[in-house]
Tab-separated table of C-alpha atoms in Angstrom:
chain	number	residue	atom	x	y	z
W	406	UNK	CA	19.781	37.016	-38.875
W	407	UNK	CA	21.211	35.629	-35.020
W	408	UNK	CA	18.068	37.834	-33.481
W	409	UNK	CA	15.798	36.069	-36.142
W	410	UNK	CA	17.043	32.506	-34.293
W	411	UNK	CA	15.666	32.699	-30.636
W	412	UNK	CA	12.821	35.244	-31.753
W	413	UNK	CA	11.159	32.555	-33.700
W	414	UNK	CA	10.942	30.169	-30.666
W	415	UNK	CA	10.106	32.795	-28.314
W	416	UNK	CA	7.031	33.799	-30.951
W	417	UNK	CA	6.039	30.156	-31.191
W	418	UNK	CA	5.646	29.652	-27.390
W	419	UNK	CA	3.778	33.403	-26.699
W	420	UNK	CA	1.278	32.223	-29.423
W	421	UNK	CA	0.687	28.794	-28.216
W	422	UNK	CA	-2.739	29.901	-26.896
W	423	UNK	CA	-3.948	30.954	-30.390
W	424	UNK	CA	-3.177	28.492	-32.255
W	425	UNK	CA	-2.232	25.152	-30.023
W	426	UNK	CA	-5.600	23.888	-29.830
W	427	UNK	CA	-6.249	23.302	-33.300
W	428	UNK	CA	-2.982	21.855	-33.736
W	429	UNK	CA	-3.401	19.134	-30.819
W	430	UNK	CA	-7.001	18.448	-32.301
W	431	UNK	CA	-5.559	17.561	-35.212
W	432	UNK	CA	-2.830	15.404	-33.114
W	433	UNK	CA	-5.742	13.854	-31.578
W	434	UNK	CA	-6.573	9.933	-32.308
W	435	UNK	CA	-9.350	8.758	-33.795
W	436	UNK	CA	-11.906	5.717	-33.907
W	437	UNK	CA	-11.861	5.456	-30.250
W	438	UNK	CA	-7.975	4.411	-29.414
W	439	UNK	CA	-8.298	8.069	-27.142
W	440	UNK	CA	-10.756	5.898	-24.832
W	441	UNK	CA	-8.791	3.044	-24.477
W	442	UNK	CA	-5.432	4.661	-23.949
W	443	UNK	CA	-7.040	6.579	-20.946
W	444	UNK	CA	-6.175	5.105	-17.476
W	445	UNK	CA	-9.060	4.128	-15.252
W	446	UNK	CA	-9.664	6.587	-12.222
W	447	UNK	CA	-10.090	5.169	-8.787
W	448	UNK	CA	-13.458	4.945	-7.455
W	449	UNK	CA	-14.763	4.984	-4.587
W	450	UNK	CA	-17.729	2.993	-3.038
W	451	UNK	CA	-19.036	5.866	-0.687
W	452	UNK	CA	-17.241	3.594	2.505
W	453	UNK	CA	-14.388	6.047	2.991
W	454	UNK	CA	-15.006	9.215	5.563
W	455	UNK	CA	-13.270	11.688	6.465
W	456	UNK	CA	-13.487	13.623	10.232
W	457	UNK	CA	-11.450	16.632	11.729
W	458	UNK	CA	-10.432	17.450	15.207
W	459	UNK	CA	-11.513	13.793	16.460
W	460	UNK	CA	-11.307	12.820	20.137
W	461	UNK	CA	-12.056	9.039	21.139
W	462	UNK	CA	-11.286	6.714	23.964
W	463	UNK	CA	-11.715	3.227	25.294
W	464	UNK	CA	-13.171	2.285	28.925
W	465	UNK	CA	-12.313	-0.758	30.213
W	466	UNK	CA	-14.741	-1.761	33.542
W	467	UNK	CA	-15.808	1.625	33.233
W	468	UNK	CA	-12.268	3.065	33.796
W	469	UNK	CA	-10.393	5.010	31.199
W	470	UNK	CA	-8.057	2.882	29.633
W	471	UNK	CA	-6.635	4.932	26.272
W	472	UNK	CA	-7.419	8.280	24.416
W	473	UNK	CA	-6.433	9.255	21.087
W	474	UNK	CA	-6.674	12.536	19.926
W	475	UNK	CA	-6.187	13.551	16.101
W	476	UNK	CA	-6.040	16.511	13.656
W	477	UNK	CA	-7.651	14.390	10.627
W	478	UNK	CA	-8.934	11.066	10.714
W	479	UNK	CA	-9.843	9.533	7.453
W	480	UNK	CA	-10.457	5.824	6.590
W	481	UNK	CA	-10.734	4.508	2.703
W	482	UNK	CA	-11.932	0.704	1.838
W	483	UNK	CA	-10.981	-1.076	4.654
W	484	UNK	CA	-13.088	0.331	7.288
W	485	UNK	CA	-10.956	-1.570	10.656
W	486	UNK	CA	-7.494	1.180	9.330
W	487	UNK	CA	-8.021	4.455	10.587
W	488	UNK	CA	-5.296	7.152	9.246
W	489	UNK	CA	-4.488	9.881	11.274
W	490	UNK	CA	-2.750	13.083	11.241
W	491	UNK	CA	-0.962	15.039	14.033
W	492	UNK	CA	-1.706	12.507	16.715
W	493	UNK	CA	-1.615	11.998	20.922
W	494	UNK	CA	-2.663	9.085	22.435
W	495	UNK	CA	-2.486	8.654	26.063
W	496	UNK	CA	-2.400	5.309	27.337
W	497	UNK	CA	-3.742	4.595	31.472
W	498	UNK	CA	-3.043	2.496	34.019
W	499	UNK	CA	-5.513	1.902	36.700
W	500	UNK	CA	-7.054	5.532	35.758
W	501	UNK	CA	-3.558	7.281	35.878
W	502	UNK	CA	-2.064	8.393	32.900
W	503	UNK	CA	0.702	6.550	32.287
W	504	UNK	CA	2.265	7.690	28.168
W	505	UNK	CA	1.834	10.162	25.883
W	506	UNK	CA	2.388	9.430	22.658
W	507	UNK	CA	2.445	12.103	19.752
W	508	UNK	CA	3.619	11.612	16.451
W	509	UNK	CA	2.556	13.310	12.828
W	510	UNK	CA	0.726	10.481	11.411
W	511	UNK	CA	-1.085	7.224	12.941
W	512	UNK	CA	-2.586	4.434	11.772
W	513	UNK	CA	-5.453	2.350	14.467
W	514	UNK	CA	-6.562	-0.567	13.487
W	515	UNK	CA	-9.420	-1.670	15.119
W	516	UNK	CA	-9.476	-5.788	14.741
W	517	UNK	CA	-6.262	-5.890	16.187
W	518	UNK	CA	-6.471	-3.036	18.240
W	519	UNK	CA	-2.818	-1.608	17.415
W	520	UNK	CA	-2.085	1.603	16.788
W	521	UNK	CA	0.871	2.243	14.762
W	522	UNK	CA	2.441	6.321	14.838
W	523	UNK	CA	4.988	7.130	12.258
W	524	UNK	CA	7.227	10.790	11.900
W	525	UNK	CA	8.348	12.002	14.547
W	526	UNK	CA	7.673	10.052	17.181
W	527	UNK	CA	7.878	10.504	21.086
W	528	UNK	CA	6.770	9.018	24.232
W	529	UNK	CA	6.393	10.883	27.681
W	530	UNK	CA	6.460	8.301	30.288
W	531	UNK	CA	4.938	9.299	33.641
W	532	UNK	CA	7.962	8.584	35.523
W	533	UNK	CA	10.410	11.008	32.969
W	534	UNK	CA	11.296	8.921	30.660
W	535	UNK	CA	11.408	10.043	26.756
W	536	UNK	CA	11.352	7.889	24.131
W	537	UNK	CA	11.799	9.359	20.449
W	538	UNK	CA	11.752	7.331	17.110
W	539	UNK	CA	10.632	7.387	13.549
W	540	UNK	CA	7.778	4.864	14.152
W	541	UNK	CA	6.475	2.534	16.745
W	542	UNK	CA	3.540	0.699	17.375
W	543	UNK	CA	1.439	0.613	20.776
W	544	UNK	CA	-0.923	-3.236	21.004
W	545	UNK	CA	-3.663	-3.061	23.108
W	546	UNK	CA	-4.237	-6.408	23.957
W	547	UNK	CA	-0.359	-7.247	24.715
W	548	UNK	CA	0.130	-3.963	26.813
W	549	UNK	CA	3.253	-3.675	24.772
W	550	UNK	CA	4.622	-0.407	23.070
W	551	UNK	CA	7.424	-1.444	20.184
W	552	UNK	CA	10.074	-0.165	17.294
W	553	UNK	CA	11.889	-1.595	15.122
W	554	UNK	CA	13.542	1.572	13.841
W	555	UNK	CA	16.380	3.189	15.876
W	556	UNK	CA	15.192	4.664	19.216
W	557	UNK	CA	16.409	7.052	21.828
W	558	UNK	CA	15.653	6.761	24.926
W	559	UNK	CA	16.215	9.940	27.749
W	560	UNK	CA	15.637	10.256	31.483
W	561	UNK	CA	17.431	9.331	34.855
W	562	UNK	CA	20.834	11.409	34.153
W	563	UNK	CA	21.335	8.834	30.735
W	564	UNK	CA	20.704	8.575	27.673
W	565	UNK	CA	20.401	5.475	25.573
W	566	UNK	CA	20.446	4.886	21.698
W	567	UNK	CA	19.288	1.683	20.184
W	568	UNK	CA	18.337	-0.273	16.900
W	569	UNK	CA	14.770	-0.719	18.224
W	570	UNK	CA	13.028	-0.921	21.426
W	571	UNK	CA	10.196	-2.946	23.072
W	572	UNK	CA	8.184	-1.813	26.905
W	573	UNK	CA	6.111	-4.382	28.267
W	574	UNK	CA	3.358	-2.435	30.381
W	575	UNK	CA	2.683	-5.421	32.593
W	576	UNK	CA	5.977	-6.379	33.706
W	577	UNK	CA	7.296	-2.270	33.482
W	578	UNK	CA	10.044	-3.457	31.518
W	579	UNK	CA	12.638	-2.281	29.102
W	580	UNK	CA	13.726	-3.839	26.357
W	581	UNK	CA	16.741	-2.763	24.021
W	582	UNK	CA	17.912	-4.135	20.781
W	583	UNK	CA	20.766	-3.997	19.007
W	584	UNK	CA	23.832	-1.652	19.293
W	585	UNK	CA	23.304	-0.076	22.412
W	586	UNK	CA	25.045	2.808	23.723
W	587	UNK	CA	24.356	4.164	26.527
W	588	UNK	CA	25.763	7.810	27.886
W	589	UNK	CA	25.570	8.691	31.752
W	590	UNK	CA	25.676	12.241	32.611
């Protein structure tokens, strides 16, 4: 009689195919609740795109002045948000190249002409310098690259570790915030 126990579930489950459909039908509500208990999809307006292996740059006076390359580039609703997947941007100077910036996922928004890079995050300065963080944001217009998430920054025999981090382009300076340690080999 113990075997009799657990065979009867196991049985039940093996012949859920046969006979489960019939049994939810009759589960089933009726007079229409099934409609109004269903939750709306999302829909889509025929504005969102979707592009792979996507190069683009902007000139400024006919000079280079950024490139972003990307994996994926996608945009939903709001057309100025680009999203962005396994990403380098380079940002120039004066036609040299003067970061690289590669992270896993960006967001460039083109109104205010930031571009935002999340996941793994690094920044190859010209001169040596690395900078690696979880997220950070590059503005165009200030010629500023930020974080507000805990940085590290490598080169010149040191290494420094912060609570966020902001390079001015213009003035080619440094900025760290918070707890800063620094370690001089």
């Amino acid at each position: 009689y113990r075997n009799i126990l657990w065979l009867l579930p196991v049985i039940l489950l093996l012949s859920w195919p046969i006979w489960g459909g019939a049994f939810t039908r009759v589960l089933a509500p009726r007079g229409g609740l099934a409609a109004s208990l269903v939750v709306p999809q999302a829909t889509t307006t025929g504005a969102g795109f979707s592009m792979e292996g996507v190069l683009f740059s902007q000139l400024k006076n006919g000079v280079r002045d950024w490139q972003i390359q990307a994996k994926r580039l996608f945009a939903g609703e709001d057309q100025d948000r680009m999203q962005m997947e396994t990403v380098e941007a380079q940002v120039f100077k004066n036609a040299e190249r003067r970061f690289v910036i590669t992270g896993q996922e960006g967001e460039y928004n083109s109104k205010k002409k930031i571009l935002l890079m999340r996941i793994g995050v690094t920044v190859q300065a010209e001169n040596g310098i690395l900078i690696q963080s979880d997220s950070l944001s590059y503005d165009d217009q200030a010629r500023k690259i930020t974080s507000l998430v805990p940085v590290q920054i490598t080169g010149k025999g040191m290494d420094i570790h912060g609570k966020g981090m902001a390079y001015d382009m213009q003035k080619d300076s440094y900025d760290v915030s918070g707890r800063v340690k620094v370690d001089i080999r």
